[in-house]
PDB file of C-alpha atoms in Angstrom:
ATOM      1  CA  UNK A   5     -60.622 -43.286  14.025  1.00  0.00           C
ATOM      2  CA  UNK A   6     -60.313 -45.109  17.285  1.00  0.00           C
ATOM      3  CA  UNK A   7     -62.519 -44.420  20.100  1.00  0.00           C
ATOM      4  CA  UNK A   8     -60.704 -45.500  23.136  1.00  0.00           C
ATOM      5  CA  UNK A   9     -63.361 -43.804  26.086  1.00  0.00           C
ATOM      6  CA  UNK A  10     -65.975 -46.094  24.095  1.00  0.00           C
ATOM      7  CA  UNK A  11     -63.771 -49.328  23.988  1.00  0.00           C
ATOM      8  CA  UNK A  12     -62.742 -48.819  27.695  1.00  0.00           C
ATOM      9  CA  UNK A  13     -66.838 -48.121  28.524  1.00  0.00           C
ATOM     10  CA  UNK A  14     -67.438 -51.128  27.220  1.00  0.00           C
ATOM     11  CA  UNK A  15     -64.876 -53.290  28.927  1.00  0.00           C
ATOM     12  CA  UNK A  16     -66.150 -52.190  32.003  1.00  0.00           C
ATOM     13  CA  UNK A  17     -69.452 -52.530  31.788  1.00  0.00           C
ATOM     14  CA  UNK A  18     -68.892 -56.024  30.606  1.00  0.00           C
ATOM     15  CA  UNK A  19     -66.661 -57.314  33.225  1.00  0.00           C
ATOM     16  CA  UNK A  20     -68.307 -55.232  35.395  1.00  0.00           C
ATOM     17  CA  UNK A  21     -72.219 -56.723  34.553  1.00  0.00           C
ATOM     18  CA  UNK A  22     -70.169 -60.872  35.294  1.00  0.00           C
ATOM     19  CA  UNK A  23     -68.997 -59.139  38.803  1.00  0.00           C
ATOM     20  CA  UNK A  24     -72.827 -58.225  39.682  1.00  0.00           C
ATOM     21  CA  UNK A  25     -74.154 -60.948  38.022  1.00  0.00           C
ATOM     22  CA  UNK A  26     -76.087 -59.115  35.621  1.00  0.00           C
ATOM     23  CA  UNK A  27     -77.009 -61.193  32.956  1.00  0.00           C
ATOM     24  CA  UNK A  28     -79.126 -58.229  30.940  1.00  0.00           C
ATOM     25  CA  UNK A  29     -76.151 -56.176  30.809  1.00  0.00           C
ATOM     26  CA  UNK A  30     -74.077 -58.364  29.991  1.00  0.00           C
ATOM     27  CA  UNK A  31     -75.650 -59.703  26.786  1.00  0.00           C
ATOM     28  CA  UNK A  32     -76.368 -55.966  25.626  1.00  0.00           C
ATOM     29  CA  UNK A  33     -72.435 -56.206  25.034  1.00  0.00           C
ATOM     30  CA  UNK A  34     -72.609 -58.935  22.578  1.00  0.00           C
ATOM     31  CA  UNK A  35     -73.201 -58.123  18.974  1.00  0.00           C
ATOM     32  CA  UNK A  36     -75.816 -61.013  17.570  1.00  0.00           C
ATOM     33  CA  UNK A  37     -73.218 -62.534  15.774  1.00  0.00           C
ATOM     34  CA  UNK A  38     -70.344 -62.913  18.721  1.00  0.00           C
ATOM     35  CA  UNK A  39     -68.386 -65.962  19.546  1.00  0.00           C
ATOM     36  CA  UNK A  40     -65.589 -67.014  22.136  1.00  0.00           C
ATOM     37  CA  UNK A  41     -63.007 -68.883  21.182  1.00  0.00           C
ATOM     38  CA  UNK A  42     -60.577 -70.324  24.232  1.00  0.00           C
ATOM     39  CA  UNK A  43     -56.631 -71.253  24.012  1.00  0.00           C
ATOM     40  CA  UNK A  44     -57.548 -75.127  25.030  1.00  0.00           C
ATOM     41  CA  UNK A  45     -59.769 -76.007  22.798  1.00  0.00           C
ATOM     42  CA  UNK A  46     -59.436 -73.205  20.050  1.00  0.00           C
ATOM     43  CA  UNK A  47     -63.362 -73.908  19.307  1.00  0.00           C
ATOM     44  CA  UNK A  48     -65.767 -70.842  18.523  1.00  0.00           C
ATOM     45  CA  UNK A  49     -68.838 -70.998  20.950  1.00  0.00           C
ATOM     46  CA  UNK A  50     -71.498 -69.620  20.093  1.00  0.00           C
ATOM     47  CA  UNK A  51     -73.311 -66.349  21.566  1.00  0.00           C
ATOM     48  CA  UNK A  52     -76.369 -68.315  23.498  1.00  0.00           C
ATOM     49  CA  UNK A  53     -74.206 -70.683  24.818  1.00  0.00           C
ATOM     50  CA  UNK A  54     -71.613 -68.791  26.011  1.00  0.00           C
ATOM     51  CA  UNK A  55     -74.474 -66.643  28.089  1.00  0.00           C
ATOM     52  CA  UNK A  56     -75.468 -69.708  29.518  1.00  0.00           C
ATOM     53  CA  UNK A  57     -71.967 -70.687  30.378  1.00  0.00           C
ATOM     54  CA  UNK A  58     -71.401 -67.361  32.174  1.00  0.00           C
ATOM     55  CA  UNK A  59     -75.026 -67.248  33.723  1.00  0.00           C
ATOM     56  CA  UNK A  60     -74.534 -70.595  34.885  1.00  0.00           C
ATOM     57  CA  UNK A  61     -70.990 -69.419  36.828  1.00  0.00           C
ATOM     58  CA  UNK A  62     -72.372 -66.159  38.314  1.00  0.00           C
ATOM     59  CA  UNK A  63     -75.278 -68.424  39.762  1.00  0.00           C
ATOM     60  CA  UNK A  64     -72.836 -71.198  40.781  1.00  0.00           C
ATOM     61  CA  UNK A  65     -70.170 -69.065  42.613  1.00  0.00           C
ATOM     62  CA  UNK A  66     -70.765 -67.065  45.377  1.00  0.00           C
ATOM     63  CA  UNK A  67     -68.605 -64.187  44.129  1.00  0.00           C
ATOM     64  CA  UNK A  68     -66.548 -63.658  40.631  1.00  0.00           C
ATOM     65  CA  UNK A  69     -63.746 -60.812  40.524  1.00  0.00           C
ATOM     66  CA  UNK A  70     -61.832 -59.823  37.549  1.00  0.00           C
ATOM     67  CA  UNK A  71     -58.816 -57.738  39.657  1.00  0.00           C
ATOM     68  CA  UNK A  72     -55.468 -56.298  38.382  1.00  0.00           C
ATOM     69  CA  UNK A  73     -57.277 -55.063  35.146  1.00  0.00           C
ATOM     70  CA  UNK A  74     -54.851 -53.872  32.631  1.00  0.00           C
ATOM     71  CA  UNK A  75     -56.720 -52.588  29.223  1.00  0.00           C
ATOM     72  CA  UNK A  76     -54.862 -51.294  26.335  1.00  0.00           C
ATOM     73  CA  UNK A  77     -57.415 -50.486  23.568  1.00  0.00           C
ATOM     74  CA  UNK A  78     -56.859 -50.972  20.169  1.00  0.00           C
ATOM     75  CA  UNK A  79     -58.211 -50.247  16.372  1.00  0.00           C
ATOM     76  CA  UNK A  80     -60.835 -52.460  16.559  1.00  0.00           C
ATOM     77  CA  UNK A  81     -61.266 -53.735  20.067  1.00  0.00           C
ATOM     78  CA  UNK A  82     -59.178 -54.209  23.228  1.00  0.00           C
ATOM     79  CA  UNK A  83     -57.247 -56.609  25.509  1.00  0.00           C
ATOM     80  CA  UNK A  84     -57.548 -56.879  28.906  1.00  0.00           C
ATOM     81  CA  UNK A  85     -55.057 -58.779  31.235  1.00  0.00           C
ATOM     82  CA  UNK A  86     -56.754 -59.521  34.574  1.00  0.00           C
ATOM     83  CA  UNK A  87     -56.894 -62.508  37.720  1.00  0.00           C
ATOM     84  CA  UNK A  88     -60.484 -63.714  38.057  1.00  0.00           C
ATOM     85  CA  UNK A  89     -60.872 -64.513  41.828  1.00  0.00           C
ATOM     86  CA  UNK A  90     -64.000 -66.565  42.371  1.00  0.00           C
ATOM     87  CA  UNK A  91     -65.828 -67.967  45.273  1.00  0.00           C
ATOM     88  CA  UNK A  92     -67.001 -71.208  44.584  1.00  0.00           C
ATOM     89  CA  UNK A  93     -70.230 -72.585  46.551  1.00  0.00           C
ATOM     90  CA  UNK A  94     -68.039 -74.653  48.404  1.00  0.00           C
ATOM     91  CA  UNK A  95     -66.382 -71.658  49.675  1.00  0.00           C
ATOM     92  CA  UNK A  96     -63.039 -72.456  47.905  1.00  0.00           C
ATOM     93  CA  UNK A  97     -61.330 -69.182  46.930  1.00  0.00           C
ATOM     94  CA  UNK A  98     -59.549 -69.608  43.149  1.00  0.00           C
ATOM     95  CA  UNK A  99     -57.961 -67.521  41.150  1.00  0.00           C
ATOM     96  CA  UNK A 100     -56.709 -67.515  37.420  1.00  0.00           C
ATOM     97  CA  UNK A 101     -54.280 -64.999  35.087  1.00  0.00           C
ATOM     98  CA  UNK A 102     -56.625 -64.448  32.129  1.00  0.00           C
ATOM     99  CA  UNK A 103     -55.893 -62.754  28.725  1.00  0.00           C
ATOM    100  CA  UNK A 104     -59.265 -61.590  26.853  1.00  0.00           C
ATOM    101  CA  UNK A 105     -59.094 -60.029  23.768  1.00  0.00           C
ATOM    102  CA  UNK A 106     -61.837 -58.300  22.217  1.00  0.00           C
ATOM    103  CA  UNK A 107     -62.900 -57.451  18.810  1.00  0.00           C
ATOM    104  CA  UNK A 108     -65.899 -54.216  18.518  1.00  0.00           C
ATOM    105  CA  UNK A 109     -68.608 -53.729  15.860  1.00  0.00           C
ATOM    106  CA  UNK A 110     -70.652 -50.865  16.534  1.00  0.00           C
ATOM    107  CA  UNK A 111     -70.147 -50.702  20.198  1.00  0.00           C
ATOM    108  CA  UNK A 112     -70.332 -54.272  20.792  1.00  0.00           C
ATOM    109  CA  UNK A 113     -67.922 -57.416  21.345  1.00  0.00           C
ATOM    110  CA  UNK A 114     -68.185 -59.413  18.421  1.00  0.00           C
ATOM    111  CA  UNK A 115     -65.421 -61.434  18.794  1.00  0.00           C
ATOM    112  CA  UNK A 116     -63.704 -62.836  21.861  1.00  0.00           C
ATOM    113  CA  UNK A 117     -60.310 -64.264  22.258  1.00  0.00           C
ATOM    114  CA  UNK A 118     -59.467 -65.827  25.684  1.00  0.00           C
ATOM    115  CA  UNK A 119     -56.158 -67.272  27.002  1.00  0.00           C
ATOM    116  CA  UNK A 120     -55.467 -69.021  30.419  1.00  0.00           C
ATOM    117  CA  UNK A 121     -53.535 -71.988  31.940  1.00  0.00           C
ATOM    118  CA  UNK A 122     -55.709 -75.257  32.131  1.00  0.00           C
ATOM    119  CA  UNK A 123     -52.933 -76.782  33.686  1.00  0.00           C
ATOM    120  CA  UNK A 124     -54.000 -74.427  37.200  1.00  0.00           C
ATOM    121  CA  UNK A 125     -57.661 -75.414  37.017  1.00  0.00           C
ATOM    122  CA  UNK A 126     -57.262 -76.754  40.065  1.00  0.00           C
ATOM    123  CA  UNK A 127     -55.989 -74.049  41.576  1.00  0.00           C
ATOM    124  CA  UNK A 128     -58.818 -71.890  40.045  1.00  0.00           C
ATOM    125  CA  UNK A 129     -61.909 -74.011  40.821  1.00  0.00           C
ATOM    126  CA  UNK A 130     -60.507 -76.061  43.567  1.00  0.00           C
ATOM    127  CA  UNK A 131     -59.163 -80.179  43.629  1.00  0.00           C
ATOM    128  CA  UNK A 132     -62.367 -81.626  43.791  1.00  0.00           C
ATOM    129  CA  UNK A 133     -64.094 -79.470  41.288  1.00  0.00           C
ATOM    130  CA  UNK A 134     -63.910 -82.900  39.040  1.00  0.00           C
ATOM    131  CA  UNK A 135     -62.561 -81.304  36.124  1.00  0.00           C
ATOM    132  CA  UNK A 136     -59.935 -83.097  33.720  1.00  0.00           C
TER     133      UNK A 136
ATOM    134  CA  UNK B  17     -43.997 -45.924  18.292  1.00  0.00           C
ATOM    135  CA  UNK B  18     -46.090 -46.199  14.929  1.00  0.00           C
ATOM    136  CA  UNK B  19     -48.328 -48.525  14.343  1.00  0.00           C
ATOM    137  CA  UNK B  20     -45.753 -49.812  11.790  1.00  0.00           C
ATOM    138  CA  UNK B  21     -42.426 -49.917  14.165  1.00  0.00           C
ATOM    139  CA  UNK B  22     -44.422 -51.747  16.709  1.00  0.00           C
ATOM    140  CA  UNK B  23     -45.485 -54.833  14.392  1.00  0.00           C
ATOM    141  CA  UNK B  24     -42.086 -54.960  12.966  1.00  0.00           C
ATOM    142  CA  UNK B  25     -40.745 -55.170  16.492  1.00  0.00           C
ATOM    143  CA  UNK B  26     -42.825 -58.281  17.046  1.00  0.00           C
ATOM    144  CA  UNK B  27     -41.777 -59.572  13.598  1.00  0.00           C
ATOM    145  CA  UNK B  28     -38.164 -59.110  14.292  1.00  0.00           C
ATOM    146  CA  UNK B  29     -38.191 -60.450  18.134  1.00  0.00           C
ATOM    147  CA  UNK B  30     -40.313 -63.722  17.241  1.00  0.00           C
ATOM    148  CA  UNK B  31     -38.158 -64.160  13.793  1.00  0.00           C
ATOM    149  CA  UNK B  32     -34.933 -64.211  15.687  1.00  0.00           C
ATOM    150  CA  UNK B  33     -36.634 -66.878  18.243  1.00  0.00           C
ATOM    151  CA  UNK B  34     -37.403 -68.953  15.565  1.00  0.00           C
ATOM    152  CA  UNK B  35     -33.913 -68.700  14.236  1.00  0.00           C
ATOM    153  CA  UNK B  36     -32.026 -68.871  17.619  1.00  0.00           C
ATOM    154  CA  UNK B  37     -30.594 -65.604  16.944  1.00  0.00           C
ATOM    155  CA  UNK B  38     -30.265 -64.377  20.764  1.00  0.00           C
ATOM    156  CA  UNK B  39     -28.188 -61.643  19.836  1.00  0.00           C
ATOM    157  CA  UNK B  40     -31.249 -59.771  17.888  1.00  0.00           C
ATOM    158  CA  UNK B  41     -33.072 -60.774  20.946  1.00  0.00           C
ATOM    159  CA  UNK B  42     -30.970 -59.002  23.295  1.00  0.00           C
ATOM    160  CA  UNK B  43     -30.710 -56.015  20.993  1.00  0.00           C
ATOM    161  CA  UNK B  44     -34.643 -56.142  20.879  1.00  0.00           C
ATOM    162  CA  UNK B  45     -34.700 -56.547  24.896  1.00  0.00           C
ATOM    163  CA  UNK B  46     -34.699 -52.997  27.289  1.00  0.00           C
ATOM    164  CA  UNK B  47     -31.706 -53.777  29.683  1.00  0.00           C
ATOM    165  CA  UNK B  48     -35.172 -53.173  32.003  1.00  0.00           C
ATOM    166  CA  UNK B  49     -36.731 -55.258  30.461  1.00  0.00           C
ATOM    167  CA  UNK B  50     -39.696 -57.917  32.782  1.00  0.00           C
ATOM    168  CA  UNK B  51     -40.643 -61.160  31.447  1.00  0.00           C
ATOM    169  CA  UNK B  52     -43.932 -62.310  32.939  1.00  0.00           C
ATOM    170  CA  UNK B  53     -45.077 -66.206  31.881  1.00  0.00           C
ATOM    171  CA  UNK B  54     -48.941 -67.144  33.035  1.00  0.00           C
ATOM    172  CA  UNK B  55     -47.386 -71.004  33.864  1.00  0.00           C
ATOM    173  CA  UNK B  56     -45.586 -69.600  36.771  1.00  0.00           C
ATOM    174  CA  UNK B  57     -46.575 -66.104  37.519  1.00  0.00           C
ATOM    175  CA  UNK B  58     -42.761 -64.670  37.912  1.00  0.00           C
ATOM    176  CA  UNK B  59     -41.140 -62.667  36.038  1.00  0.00           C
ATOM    177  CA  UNK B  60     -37.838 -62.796  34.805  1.00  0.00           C
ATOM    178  CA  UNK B  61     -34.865 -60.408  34.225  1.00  0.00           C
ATOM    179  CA  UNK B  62     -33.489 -59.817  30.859  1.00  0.00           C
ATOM    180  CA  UNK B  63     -30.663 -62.011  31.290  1.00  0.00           C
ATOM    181  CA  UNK B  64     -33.134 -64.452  32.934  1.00  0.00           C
ATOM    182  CA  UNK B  65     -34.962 -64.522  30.190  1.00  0.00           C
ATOM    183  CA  UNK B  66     -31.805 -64.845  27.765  1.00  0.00           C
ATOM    184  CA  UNK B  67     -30.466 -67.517  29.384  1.00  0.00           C
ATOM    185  CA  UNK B  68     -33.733 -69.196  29.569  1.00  0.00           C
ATOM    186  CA  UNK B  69     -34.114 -69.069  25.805  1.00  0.00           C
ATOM    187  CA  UNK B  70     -30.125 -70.022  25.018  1.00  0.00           C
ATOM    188  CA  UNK B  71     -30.916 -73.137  27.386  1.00  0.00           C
ATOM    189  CA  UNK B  72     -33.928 -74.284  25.571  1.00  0.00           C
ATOM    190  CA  UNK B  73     -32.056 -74.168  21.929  1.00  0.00           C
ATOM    191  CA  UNK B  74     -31.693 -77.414  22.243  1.00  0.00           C
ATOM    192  CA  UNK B  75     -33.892 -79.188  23.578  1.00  0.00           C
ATOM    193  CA  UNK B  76     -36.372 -78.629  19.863  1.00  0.00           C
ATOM    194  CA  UNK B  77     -35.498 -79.266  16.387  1.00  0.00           C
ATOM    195  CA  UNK B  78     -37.454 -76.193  14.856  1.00  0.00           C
ATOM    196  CA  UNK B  79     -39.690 -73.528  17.226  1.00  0.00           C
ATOM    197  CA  UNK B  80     -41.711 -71.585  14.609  1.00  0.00           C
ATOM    198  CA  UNK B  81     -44.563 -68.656  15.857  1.00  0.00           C
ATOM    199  CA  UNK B  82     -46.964 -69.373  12.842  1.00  0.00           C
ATOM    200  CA  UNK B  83     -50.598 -67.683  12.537  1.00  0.00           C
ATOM    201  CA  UNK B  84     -49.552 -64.065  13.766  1.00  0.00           C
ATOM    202  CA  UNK B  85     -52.158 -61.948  14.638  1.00  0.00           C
ATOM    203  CA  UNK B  86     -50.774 -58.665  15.940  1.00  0.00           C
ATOM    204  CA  UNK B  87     -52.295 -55.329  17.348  1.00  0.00           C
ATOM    205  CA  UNK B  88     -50.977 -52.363  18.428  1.00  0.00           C
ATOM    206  CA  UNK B  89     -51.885 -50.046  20.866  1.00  0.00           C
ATOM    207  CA  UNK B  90     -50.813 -46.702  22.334  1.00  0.00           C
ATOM    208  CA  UNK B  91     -47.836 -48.094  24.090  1.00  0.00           C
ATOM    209  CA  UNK B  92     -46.551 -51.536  22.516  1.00  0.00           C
ATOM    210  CA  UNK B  93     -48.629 -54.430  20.949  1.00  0.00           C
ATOM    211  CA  UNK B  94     -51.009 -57.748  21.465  1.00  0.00           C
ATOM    212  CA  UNK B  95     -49.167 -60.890  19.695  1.00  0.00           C
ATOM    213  CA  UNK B  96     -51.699 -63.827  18.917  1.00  0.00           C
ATOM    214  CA  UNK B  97     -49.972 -66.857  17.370  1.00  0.00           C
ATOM    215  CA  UNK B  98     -49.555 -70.638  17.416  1.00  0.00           C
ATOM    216  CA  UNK B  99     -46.356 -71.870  18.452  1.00  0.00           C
ATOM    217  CA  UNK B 100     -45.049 -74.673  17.136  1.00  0.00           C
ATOM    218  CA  UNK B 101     -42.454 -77.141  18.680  1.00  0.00           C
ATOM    219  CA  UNK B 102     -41.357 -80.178  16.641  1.00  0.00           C
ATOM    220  CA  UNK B 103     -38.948 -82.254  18.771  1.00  0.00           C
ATOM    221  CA  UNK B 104     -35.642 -84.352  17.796  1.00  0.00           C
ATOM    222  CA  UNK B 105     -37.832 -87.264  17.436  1.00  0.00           C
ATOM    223  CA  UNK B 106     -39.894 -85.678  14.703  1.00  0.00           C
ATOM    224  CA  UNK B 107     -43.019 -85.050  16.573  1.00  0.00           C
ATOM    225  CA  UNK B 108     -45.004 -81.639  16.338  1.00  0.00           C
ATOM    226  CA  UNK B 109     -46.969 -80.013  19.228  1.00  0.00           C
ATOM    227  CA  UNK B 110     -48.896 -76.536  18.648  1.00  0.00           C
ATOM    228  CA  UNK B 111     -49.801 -74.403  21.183  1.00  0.00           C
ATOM    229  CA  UNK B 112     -52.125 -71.075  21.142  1.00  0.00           C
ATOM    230  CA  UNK B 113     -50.855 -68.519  22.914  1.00  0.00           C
ATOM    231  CA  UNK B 114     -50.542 -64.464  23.274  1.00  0.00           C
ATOM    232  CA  UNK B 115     -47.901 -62.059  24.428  1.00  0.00           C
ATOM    233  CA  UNK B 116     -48.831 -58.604  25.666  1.00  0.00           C
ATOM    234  CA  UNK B 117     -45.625 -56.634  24.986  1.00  0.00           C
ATOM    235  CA  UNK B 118     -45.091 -52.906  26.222  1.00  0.00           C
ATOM    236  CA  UNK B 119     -42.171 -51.246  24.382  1.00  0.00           C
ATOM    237  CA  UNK B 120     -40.320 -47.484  24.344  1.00  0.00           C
ATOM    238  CA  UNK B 121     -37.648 -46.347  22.141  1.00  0.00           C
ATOM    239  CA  UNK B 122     -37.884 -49.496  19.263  1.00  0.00           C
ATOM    240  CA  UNK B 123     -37.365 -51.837  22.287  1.00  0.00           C
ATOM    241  CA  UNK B 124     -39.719 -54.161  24.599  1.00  0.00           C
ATOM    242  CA  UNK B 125     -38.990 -53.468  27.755  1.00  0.00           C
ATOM    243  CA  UNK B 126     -42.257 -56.052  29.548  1.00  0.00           C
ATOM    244  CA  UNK B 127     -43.370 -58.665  28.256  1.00  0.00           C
ATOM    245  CA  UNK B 128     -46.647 -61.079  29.470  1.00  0.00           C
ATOM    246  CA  UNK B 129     -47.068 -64.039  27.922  1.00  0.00           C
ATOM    247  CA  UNK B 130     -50.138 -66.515  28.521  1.00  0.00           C
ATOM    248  CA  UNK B 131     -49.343 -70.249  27.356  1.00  0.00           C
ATOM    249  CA  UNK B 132     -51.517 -73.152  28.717  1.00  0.00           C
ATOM    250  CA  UNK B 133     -49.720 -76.288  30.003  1.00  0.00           C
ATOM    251  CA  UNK B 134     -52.666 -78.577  29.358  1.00  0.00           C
ATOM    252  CA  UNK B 135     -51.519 -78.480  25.769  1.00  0.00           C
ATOM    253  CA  UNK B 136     -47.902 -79.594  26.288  1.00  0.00           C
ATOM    254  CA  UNK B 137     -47.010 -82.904  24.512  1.00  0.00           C
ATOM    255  CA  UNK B 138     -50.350 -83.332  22.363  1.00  0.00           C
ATOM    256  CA  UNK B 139     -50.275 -83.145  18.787  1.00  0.00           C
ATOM    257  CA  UNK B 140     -51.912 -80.843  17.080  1.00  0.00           C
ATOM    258  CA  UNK B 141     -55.279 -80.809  16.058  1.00  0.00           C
ATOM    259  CA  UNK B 142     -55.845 -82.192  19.143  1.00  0.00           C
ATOM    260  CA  UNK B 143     -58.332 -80.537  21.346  1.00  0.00           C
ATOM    261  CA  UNK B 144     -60.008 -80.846  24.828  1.00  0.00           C
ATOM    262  CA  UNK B 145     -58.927 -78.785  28.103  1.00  0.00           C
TER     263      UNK B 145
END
């Protein structure tokens, strides 16, 4: 039976953990076997190394907002539509339309599925963030 | 909508992509119906989004949605899939994308559909952002 208070919880307190940049939190919502892929590359990362991707971008920006959230829960996990607004530490202010889906095992993100637009990366992290 | 009407609702809306068989489309499409695309961030009408896709017929040789991974939810359904374009000139290009449809009555009345540009015109099996 689906448990959508639980899957909803848990979306929250995992975007919610990037927003206050806090990194403890946030890797209590990975299950030890969870990996992100991404649309432009359509590799799996692994768990550590996302962490350190993410811990690495709430240290680097001054401020990272995921607003407009739309969740639908699901058997099995959820999806969640959102913008992520971010400060950068040059003060530029970028934004990017981001599709995460989410897979659950016992009340934590085991898989991740994320789709956005590399074509706006400027756009999100600013023209001179060096990026190709 | 069961779990079952929603996935054949995707199933019957991609098919008829694939085939160039607008008029399922339109019978698929809510005359209310929004079409939201991450590439530009509008959305389109219906008949926006009709025309769009009678314009674009011919422009590929074959436009399949292969790899379909689909969930439903309370209110419509989460499409994962790899699109796959093979031009005139015989060359392929794959994209991974996802559609977030909401749908009432056995139609889809808003659509959001996140593509990424970066990909366009590289083969696949390609990779790199």
């Amino acid at each position: 039976m689906r448990q959508d208070w639980n899957l909803l919880q848990l979306c929250d307190r995992f975007f919610d953990a990037i927003e206050r940049g806090d990194h403890e939190t946030l890797e209590s919502c990975y299950a030890p076997e969870a990996v992100v892929w991404h649309s432009h590359d359509c590799l799996y990362q692994p768990r550590a190394e996302n962490l350190a991707m993410l811990e690495a971008g709430m240290k680097r920006n001054k401020k990272m907002r995921f607003r407009n959230r739309r969740v639908h829960p699901f058997e099995g996990g959820f999806v969640q539509q959102h913008t992520l607004h971010i400060t950068t530490e040059n003060d530029f202010e970028g934004k990017m339309d981001v599709c995460f889906v989410a897979y659950v095992r016992d009340g934590m993100i085991s898989r991740i599925y994320e789709y956005f637009d590399t074509g706006q990366i400027d756009r999100f992290l600013g023209p001179t963030s060096g990026r190709g | 909508m069961t779990d079952s009407e929603l996935r054949a609702l995707c199933h019957r809306f991609l098919d008829a992509i694939e085939r160039q068989d607008f008029e399922t489309v339109a019978d698929v499409y809510h005359p209310e119906l929004r079409f939201w695309v991450n590439l530009t961030g509008k959305e389109l009408s219906r008949d926006e989004s009709l025309s769009v896709l009678r314009e674009g017929a011919g422009r590929h040789r074959r436009r399949t949605y292969d790899d379909r991974t689909i969930n439903t939810f309370d209110t419509g359904f989460l499409a994962r899939y790899t699109c796959t374009v093979v031009t005139h000139d015989g060359t392929r290009t794959a994209l991974w994308a996802c559609l977030v449809a909401r749908c009432h009555e056995g139609r889809i009345v808003r659509m959001d559909e996140y593509l990424d540009s970066g990909k366009f015109g590289r083969p696949p099996g390609s990779t790199g952002g």
